[in-house]
PDB file of C-alpha atoms and ligand atoms in Angstrom:
ATOM      1  CA  MET C   1     370.865  85.897 120.212  1.00 83.00           C
ATOM      2  CA  ARG C   2     369.846  83.406 117.551  1.00 97.00           C
ATOM      3  CA  ASN C   3     370.383  79.693 118.097  1.00 98.00           C
ATOM      4  CA  LEU C   4     371.054  76.948 115.587  1.00 98.00           C
ATOM      5  CA  VAL C   5     371.433  73.209 116.116  1.00 98.00           C
ATOM      6  CA  VAL C   6     373.412  71.516 113.341  1.00 98.00           C
ATOM      7  CA  PHE C   7     373.680  67.753 113.365  1.00 98.00           C
ATOM      8  CA  TYR C   8     374.211  64.583 111.436  1.00 98.00           C
ATOM      9  CA  SER C   9     372.670  61.315 112.602  1.00 97.00           C
ATOM     10  CA  LEU C  10     372.527  57.927 110.968  1.00 94.00           C
ATOM     11  CA  GLU C  11     370.551  55.880 113.467  1.00 93.00           C
ATOM     12  CA  GLY C  12     368.615  58.516 115.348  1.00 96.00           C
ATOM     13  CA  ASN C  13     370.527  58.925 118.608  1.00 98.00           C
ATOM     14  CA  THR C  14     372.091  62.258 117.744  1.00 98.00           C
ATOM     15  CA  ARG C  15     368.797  63.363 116.166  1.00 98.00           C
ATOM     16  CA  LEU C  16     366.970  62.707 119.449  1.00 98.00           C
ATOM     17  CA  ILE C  17     369.407  64.897 121.370  1.00 98.00           C
ATOM     18  CA  ALA C  18     369.500  67.566 118.650  1.00 98.00           C
ATOM     19  CA  GLU C  19     365.727  67.919 118.474  1.00 98.00           C
ATOM     20  CA  SER C  20     365.380  67.928 122.262  1.00 98.00           C
ATOM     21  CA  ILE C  21     367.875  70.729 122.791  1.00 98.00           C
ATOM     22  CA  ALA C  22     366.515  72.717 119.841  1.00 98.00           C
ATOM     23  CA  LYS C  23     363.016  72.609 121.311  1.00 98.00           C
ATOM     24  CA  ALA C  24     364.286  73.594 124.766  1.00 97.00           C
ATOM     25  CA  ILE C  25     365.958  76.791 123.553  1.00 97.00           C
ATOM     26  CA  ASN C  26     363.784  77.553 120.556  1.00 96.00           C
ATOM     27  CA  ALA C  27     366.607  76.979 118.079  1.00 98.00           C
ATOM     28  CA  ASP C  28     366.460  76.448 114.350  1.00 98.00           C
ATOM     29  CA  VAL C  29     367.570  72.997 113.207  1.00 98.00           C
ATOM     30  CA  LEU C  30     369.847  72.070 110.342  1.00 98.00           C
ATOM     31  CA  GLU C  31     370.115  68.342 109.701  1.00 98.00           C
ATOM     32  CA  LEU C  32     372.987  67.322 107.447  1.00 98.00           C
ATOM     33  CA  LYS C  33     371.962  64.659 104.952  1.00 97.00           C
ATOM     34  CA  THR C  34     374.215  62.972 102.417  1.00 96.00           C
ATOM     35  CA  LYS C  35     373.149  62.797  98.781  1.00 96.00           C
ATOM     36  CA  LYS C  36     374.374  59.249  98.465  1.00 91.00           C
ATOM     37  CA  LYS C  37     373.182  56.620 100.927  1.00 85.00           C
ATOM     38  CA  TYR C  38     375.877  54.532 102.578  1.00 79.00           C
ATOM     39  CA  SER C  39     375.374  50.764 102.652  1.00 78.00           C
ATOM     40  CA  ASP C  40     373.550  49.668 105.794  1.00 78.00           C
ATOM     41  CA  LYS C  41     374.210  45.941 105.897  1.00 80.00           C
ATOM     42  CA  GLY C  42     376.386  44.232 108.516  1.00 84.00           C
ATOM     43  CA  PHE C  43     380.111  44.677 108.057  1.00 84.00           C
ATOM     44  CA  LYS C  44     379.657  47.141 105.189  1.00 85.00           C
ATOM     45  CA  LYS C  45     377.880  49.533 107.502  1.00 85.00           C
ATOM     46  CA  TYR C  46     381.115  50.012 109.445  1.00 89.00           C
ATOM     47  CA  PHE C  47     383.537  49.542 106.578  1.00 90.00           C
ATOM     48  CA  TRP C  48     382.391  52.362 104.286  1.00 89.00           C
ATOM     49  CA  ARG C  49     381.735  54.814 107.066  1.00 91.00           C
ATOM     50  CA  GLY C  50     384.963  53.946 108.834  1.00 93.00           C
ATOM     51  CA  LYS C  51     386.841  54.466 105.588  1.00 93.00           C
ATOM     52  CA  SER C  52     385.110  57.817 105.058  1.00 94.00           C
ATOM     53  CA  VAL C  53     386.445  59.092 108.396  1.00 94.00           C
ATOM     54  CA  ILE C  54     389.948  57.656 108.008  1.00 95.00           C
ATOM     55  CA  PHE C  55     390.349  59.200 104.548  1.00 93.00           C
ATOM     56  CA  LYS C  56     388.639  62.450 105.609  1.00 94.00           C
ATOM     57  CA  GLU C  57     386.096  62.074 102.824  1.00 94.00           C
ATOM     58  CA  LYS C  58     383.657  64.885 102.141  1.00 96.00           C
ATOM     59  CA  PRO C  59     380.417  63.243 101.029  1.00 96.00           C
ATOM     60  CA  GLU C  60     378.132  65.561  99.101  1.00 97.00           C
ATOM     61  CA  LEU C  61     375.303  66.955 101.209  1.00 97.00           C
ATOM     62  CA  LEU C  62     371.737  67.815 100.312  1.00 97.00           C
ATOM     63  CA  TYR C  63     370.936  71.523 100.125  1.00 95.00           C
ATOM     64  CA  LEU C  64     371.339  73.353 103.439  1.00 95.00           C
ATOM     65  CA  ASP C  65     368.332  75.562 104.098  1.00 94.00           C
ATOM     66  CA  LYS C  66     369.953  77.555 106.913  1.00 96.00           C
ATOM     67  CA  ASP C  67     372.712  80.168 106.670  1.00 96.00           C
ATOM     68  CA  ILE C  68     375.057  79.832 109.641  1.00 96.00           C
ATOM     69  CA  ASN C  69     375.974  83.521 109.416  1.00 95.00           C
ATOM     70  CA  GLN C  70     372.524  84.358 110.770  1.00 97.00           C
ATOM     71  CA  TYR C  71     373.237  82.738 114.148  1.00 98.00           C
ATOM     72  CA  ASP C  72     375.185  83.598 117.297  1.00 97.00           C
ATOM     73  CA  ASN C  73     375.059  80.278 119.139  1.00 98.00           C
ATOM     74  CA  ILE C  74     375.648  77.104 117.153  1.00 98.00           C
ATOM     75  CA  PHE C  75     375.327  73.618 118.623  1.00 98.00           C
ATOM     76  CA  ILE C  76     377.050  70.928 116.590  1.00 98.00           C
ATOM     77  CA  GLY C  77     376.186  67.245 117.052  1.00 98.00           C
ATOM     78  CA  THR C  78     377.536  64.035 115.558  1.00 98.00           C
ATOM     79  CA  PRO C  79     377.730  60.314 116.121  1.00 98.00           C
ATOM     80  CA  ILE C  80     381.262  59.153 116.879  1.00 98.00           C
ATOM     81  CA  TRP C  81     382.739  57.200 114.001  1.00 97.00           C
ATOM     82  CA  VAL C  82     386.189  55.686 114.461  1.00 96.00           C
ATOM     83  CA  GLY C  83     386.791  57.901 117.457  1.00 97.00           C
ATOM     84  CA  THR C  84     385.812  61.248 115.967  1.00 98.00           C
ATOM     85  CA  TYR C  85     383.104  63.143 114.079  1.00 98.00           C
ATOM     86  CA  ALA C  86     381.231  61.574 111.162  1.00 98.00           C
ATOM     87  CA  ALA C  87     382.421  62.337 107.613  1.00 97.00           C
ATOM     88  CA  PRO C  88     379.419  64.529 106.640  1.00 98.00           C
ATOM     89  CA  LEU C  89     380.751  67.056 109.142  1.00 98.00           C
ATOM     90  CA  ASN C  90     383.940  67.297 107.021  1.00 98.00           C
ATOM     91  CA  THR C  91     381.841  68.595 104.151  1.00 98.00           C
ATOM     92  CA  PHE C  92     379.893  70.987 106.333  1.00 98.00           C
ATOM     93  CA  LEU C  93     383.014  72.460 107.958  1.00 97.00           C
ATOM     94  CA  LYS C  94     384.740  72.865 104.600  1.00 97.00           C
ATOM     95  CA  ASN C  95     381.788  74.615 102.931  1.00 96.00           C
ATOM     96  CA  ASN C  96     380.834  76.894 105.813  1.00 96.00           C
ATOM     97  CA  LYS C  97     383.269  79.261 107.433  1.00 95.00           C
ATOM     98  CA  ILE C  98     382.406  79.174 111.128  1.00 98.00           C
ATOM     99  CA  GLU C  99     383.994  82.066 113.004  1.00 97.00           C
ATOM    100  CA  LYS C 100     383.262  84.232 116.028  1.00 97.00           C
ATOM    101  CA  LYS C 101     380.379  82.039 117.170  1.00 98.00           C
ATOM    102  CA  ASN C 102     379.560  80.519 120.514  1.00 98.00           C
ATOM    103  CA  ILE C 103     379.813  76.791 119.918  1.00 98.00           C
ATOM    104  CA  GLY C 104     378.346  73.921 121.929  1.00 98.00           C
ATOM    105  CA  LEU C 105     379.354  70.372 121.029  1.00 98.00           C
ATOM    106  CA  PHE C 106     377.393  67.171 121.550  1.00 98.00           C
ATOM    107  CA  ALA C 107     377.892  63.586 120.455  1.00 98.00           C
ATOM    108  CA  CYS C 108     376.502  60.074 120.720  1.00 98.00           C
ATOM    109  CA  HIS C 109     378.751  57.028 120.804  1.00 98.00           C
ATOM    110  CA  GLY C 110     378.857  53.357 121.663  1.00 98.00           C
ATOM    111  CA  GLY C 111     380.925  53.735 124.819  1.00 97.00           C
ATOM    112  CA  GLY C 112     384.207  55.104 123.527  1.00 97.00           C
ATOM    113  CA  GLY C 113     383.564  58.702 124.567  1.00 97.00           C
ATOM    114  CA  ALA C 114     383.885  61.837 122.476  1.00 98.00           C
ATOM    115  CA  THR C 115     387.121  63.501 123.622  1.00 98.00           C
ATOM    116  CA  LYS C 116     388.820  63.144 120.251  1.00 98.00           C
ATOM    117  CA  PHE C 117     385.832  64.718 118.487  1.00 98.00           C
ATOM    118  CA  PHE C 118     385.886  67.683 120.865  1.00 98.00           C
ATOM    119  CA  ASN C 119     389.631  68.173 120.350  1.00 98.00           C
ATOM    120  CA  ASN C 120     389.570  67.656 116.588  1.00 98.00           C
ATOM    121  CA  ILE C 121     386.736  70.042 115.848  1.00 98.00           C
ATOM    122  CA  LYS C 122     388.269  72.750 118.023  1.00 98.00           C
ATOM    123  CA  LYS C 123     391.395  72.529 115.858  1.00 98.00           C
ATOM    124  CA  GLU C 124     389.292  72.601 112.703  1.00 97.00           C
ATOM    125  CA  ILE C 125     387.316  75.756 113.592  1.00 98.00           C
ATOM    126  CA  PRO C 126     389.587  77.510 116.105  1.00 97.00           C
ATOM    127  CA  ASN C 127     388.280  81.074 115.857  1.00 97.00           C
ATOM    128  CA  ASN C 128     385.201  80.506 117.967  1.00 98.00           C
ATOM    129  CA  LYS C 129     384.256  80.435 121.615  1.00 98.00           C
ATOM    130  CA  PHE C 130     383.580  76.878 122.789  1.00 98.00           C
ATOM    131  CA  ILE C 131     380.973  77.155 125.486  1.00 98.00           C
ATOM    132  CA  GLY C 132     380.230  73.524 126.337  1.00 98.00           C
ATOM    133  CA  GLU C 133     380.450  69.872 125.431  1.00 98.00           C
ATOM    134  CA  ILE C 134     378.451  66.779 126.312  1.00 98.00           C
ATOM    135  CA  ASP C 135     378.227  63.181 125.150  1.00 98.00           C
ATOM    136  CA  PHE C 136     375.806  60.287 125.449  1.00 98.00           C
ATOM    137  CA  MET C 137     376.066  56.542 125.077  1.00 98.00           C
ATOM    138  CA  GLU C 138     373.419  55.493 122.535  1.00 98.00           C
ATOM    139  CA  PRO C 139     370.451  57.095 124.309  1.00 98.00           C
ATOM    140  CA  LEU C 140     367.896  55.198 122.209  1.00 98.00           C
ATOM    141  CA  LYS C 141     369.211  51.906 123.631  1.00 97.00           C
ATOM    142  CA  ASN C 142     370.130  53.010 127.122  1.00 97.00           C
ATOM    143  CA  ASN C 143     368.898  55.964 129.193  1.00 96.00           C
ATOM    144  CA  LYS C 144     366.669  57.794 126.733  1.00 98.00           C
ATOM    145  CA  GLU C 145     364.584  59.902 129.130  1.00 98.00           C
ATOM    146  CA  GLU C 146     367.462  60.640 131.472  1.00 98.00           C
ATOM    147  CA  ASP C 147     369.750  61.619 128.603  1.00 98.00           C
ATOM    148  CA  VAL C 148     367.147  63.937 127.095  1.00 98.00           C
ATOM    149  CA  ARG C 149     366.708  65.594 130.490  1.00 98.00           C
ATOM    150  CA  LYS C 150     370.484  65.929 130.859  1.00 98.00           C
ATOM    151  CA  ALA C 151     370.796  67.452 127.391  1.00 98.00           C
ATOM    152  CA  ILE C 152     368.060  70.007 128.068  1.00 98.00           C
ATOM    153  CA  MET C 153     369.613  71.028 131.397  1.00 98.00           C
ATOM    154  CA  TRP C 154     373.001  71.352 129.708  1.00 98.00           C
ATOM    155  CA  VAL C 155     371.800  73.607 126.921  1.00 98.00           C
ATOM    156  CA  LYS C 156     369.672  75.778 129.182  1.00 97.00           C
ATOM    157  CA  GLU C 157     372.612  76.337 131.522  1.00 97.00           C
ATOM    158  CA  LEU C 158     374.757  77.367 128.592  1.00 97.00           C
ATOM    159  CA  ILE C 159     372.499  80.009 127.161  1.00 91.00           C
ATOM    160  CA  GLY C 160     369.779  80.479 129.781  1.00 74.00           C
TER     161      GLY C 160
HETATM  162  C1  FMN P 201     381.180  53.441 111.169  1.00 58.23           C
HETATM  163  C2  FMN P 201     380.883  53.539 112.628  1.00 58.23           C
HETATM  164  C3  FMN P 201     381.954  53.739 113.494  1.00 58.23           C
HETATM  165  C4  FMN P 201     381.725  53.861 114.870  1.00 58.23           C
HETATM  166  N1  FMN P 201     382.810  54.112 115.681  1.00 58.23           N
HETATM  167  C5  FMN P 201     382.611  54.265 117.017  1.00 58.23           C
HETATM  168  C6  FMN P 201     383.723  54.570 117.877  1.00 58.23           C
HETATM  169  O1  FMN P 201     384.861  54.720 117.449  1.00 58.23           O
HETATM  170  N2  FMN P 201     383.474  54.698 119.199  1.00 58.23           N
HETATM  171  C7  FMN P 201     382.218  54.543 119.738  1.00 58.23           C
HETATM  172  O2  FMN P 201     382.070  54.652 120.951  1.00 58.23           O
HETATM  173  N3  FMN P 201     381.142  54.278 118.938  1.00 58.23           N
HETATM  174  C8  FMN P 201     381.306  54.135 117.596  1.00 58.23           C
HETATM  175  N4  FMN P 201     380.220  53.869 116.773  1.00 58.23           N
HETATM  176  C9  FMN P 201     378.860  53.804 117.381  1.00 58.23           C
HETATM  177  C10 FMN P 201     378.067  55.098 117.182  1.00 58.23           C
HETATM  178  O3  FMN P 201     378.831  56.232 117.526  1.00 58.23           O
HETATM  179  C11 FMN P 201     376.821  55.101 118.061  1.00 58.23           C
HETATM  180  O4  FMN P 201     376.010  54.001 117.738  1.00 58.23           O
HETATM  181  C12 FMN P 201     376.012  56.396 117.949  1.00 58.23           C
HETATM  182  O5  FMN P 201     375.064  56.446 118.994  1.00 58.23           O
HETATM  183  C13 FMN P 201     375.281  56.515 116.615  1.00 58.23           C
HETATM  184  O6  FMN P 201     374.617  57.752 116.559  1.00 58.23           O
HETATM  185  P1  FMN P 201     373.405  58.002 115.531  1.00 58.23           P
HETATM  186  O7  FMN P 201     372.293  57.108 115.983  1.00 58.23           O
HETATM  187  O8  FMN P 201     373.068  59.447 115.701  1.00 58.23           O
HETATM  188  O9  FMN P 201     373.875  57.672 114.160  1.00 58.23           O
HETATM  189  C14 FMN P 201     380.412  53.737 115.402  1.00 58.23           C
HETATM  190  C15 FMN P 201     379.337  53.519 114.523  1.00 58.23           C
HETATM  191  C16 FMN P 201     379.554  53.413 113.145  1.00 58.23           C
HETATM  192  C17 FMN P 201     378.394  53.181 112.210  1.00 58.23           C
END
């Protein structure tokens, strides 16, 4: 069984979890990166990204060097933006037909939880087996070590 961790992260929280779980199960990693940088200053930081989720924008991504068809287990991670997954995931889901995979979902958020992300992505890519979901509240600011441990235990239980 081949494992892939796919994620987008703006401020590093989701990247921390993604890299930790990938290392724990010897998975390949595919980081989604947008071609165009969003503005990072104050209000604009939220405005443009919030807008991108609300209008279901599909920002162009840099070249993806992994082919999802080569994998059996795919772990998908995102920060929560306006209640759901970040807009770069829209592009990824549109350009890659994900079917008949085992899917694990993980997310980082500021306290609002990730239920809507879990529900929305299941509707978006329904023909898969969803094997687990987990979320963290900004691990870089809060419980970094504990969250990394939790993430590793979670992923090992799923495919161990
Ligand atoms: C545009 C934007 C919208 C956000 N919306 C939410 C939200 O609806 N609920 C929430 O709990 N956190 C929200 N956050 C906080 C992020 O989800 C949180 O900081 C997360 O840990 C960031 O992950 P990253 O470091 O991988 O980018 C938002 C952040 C941004 C930039």
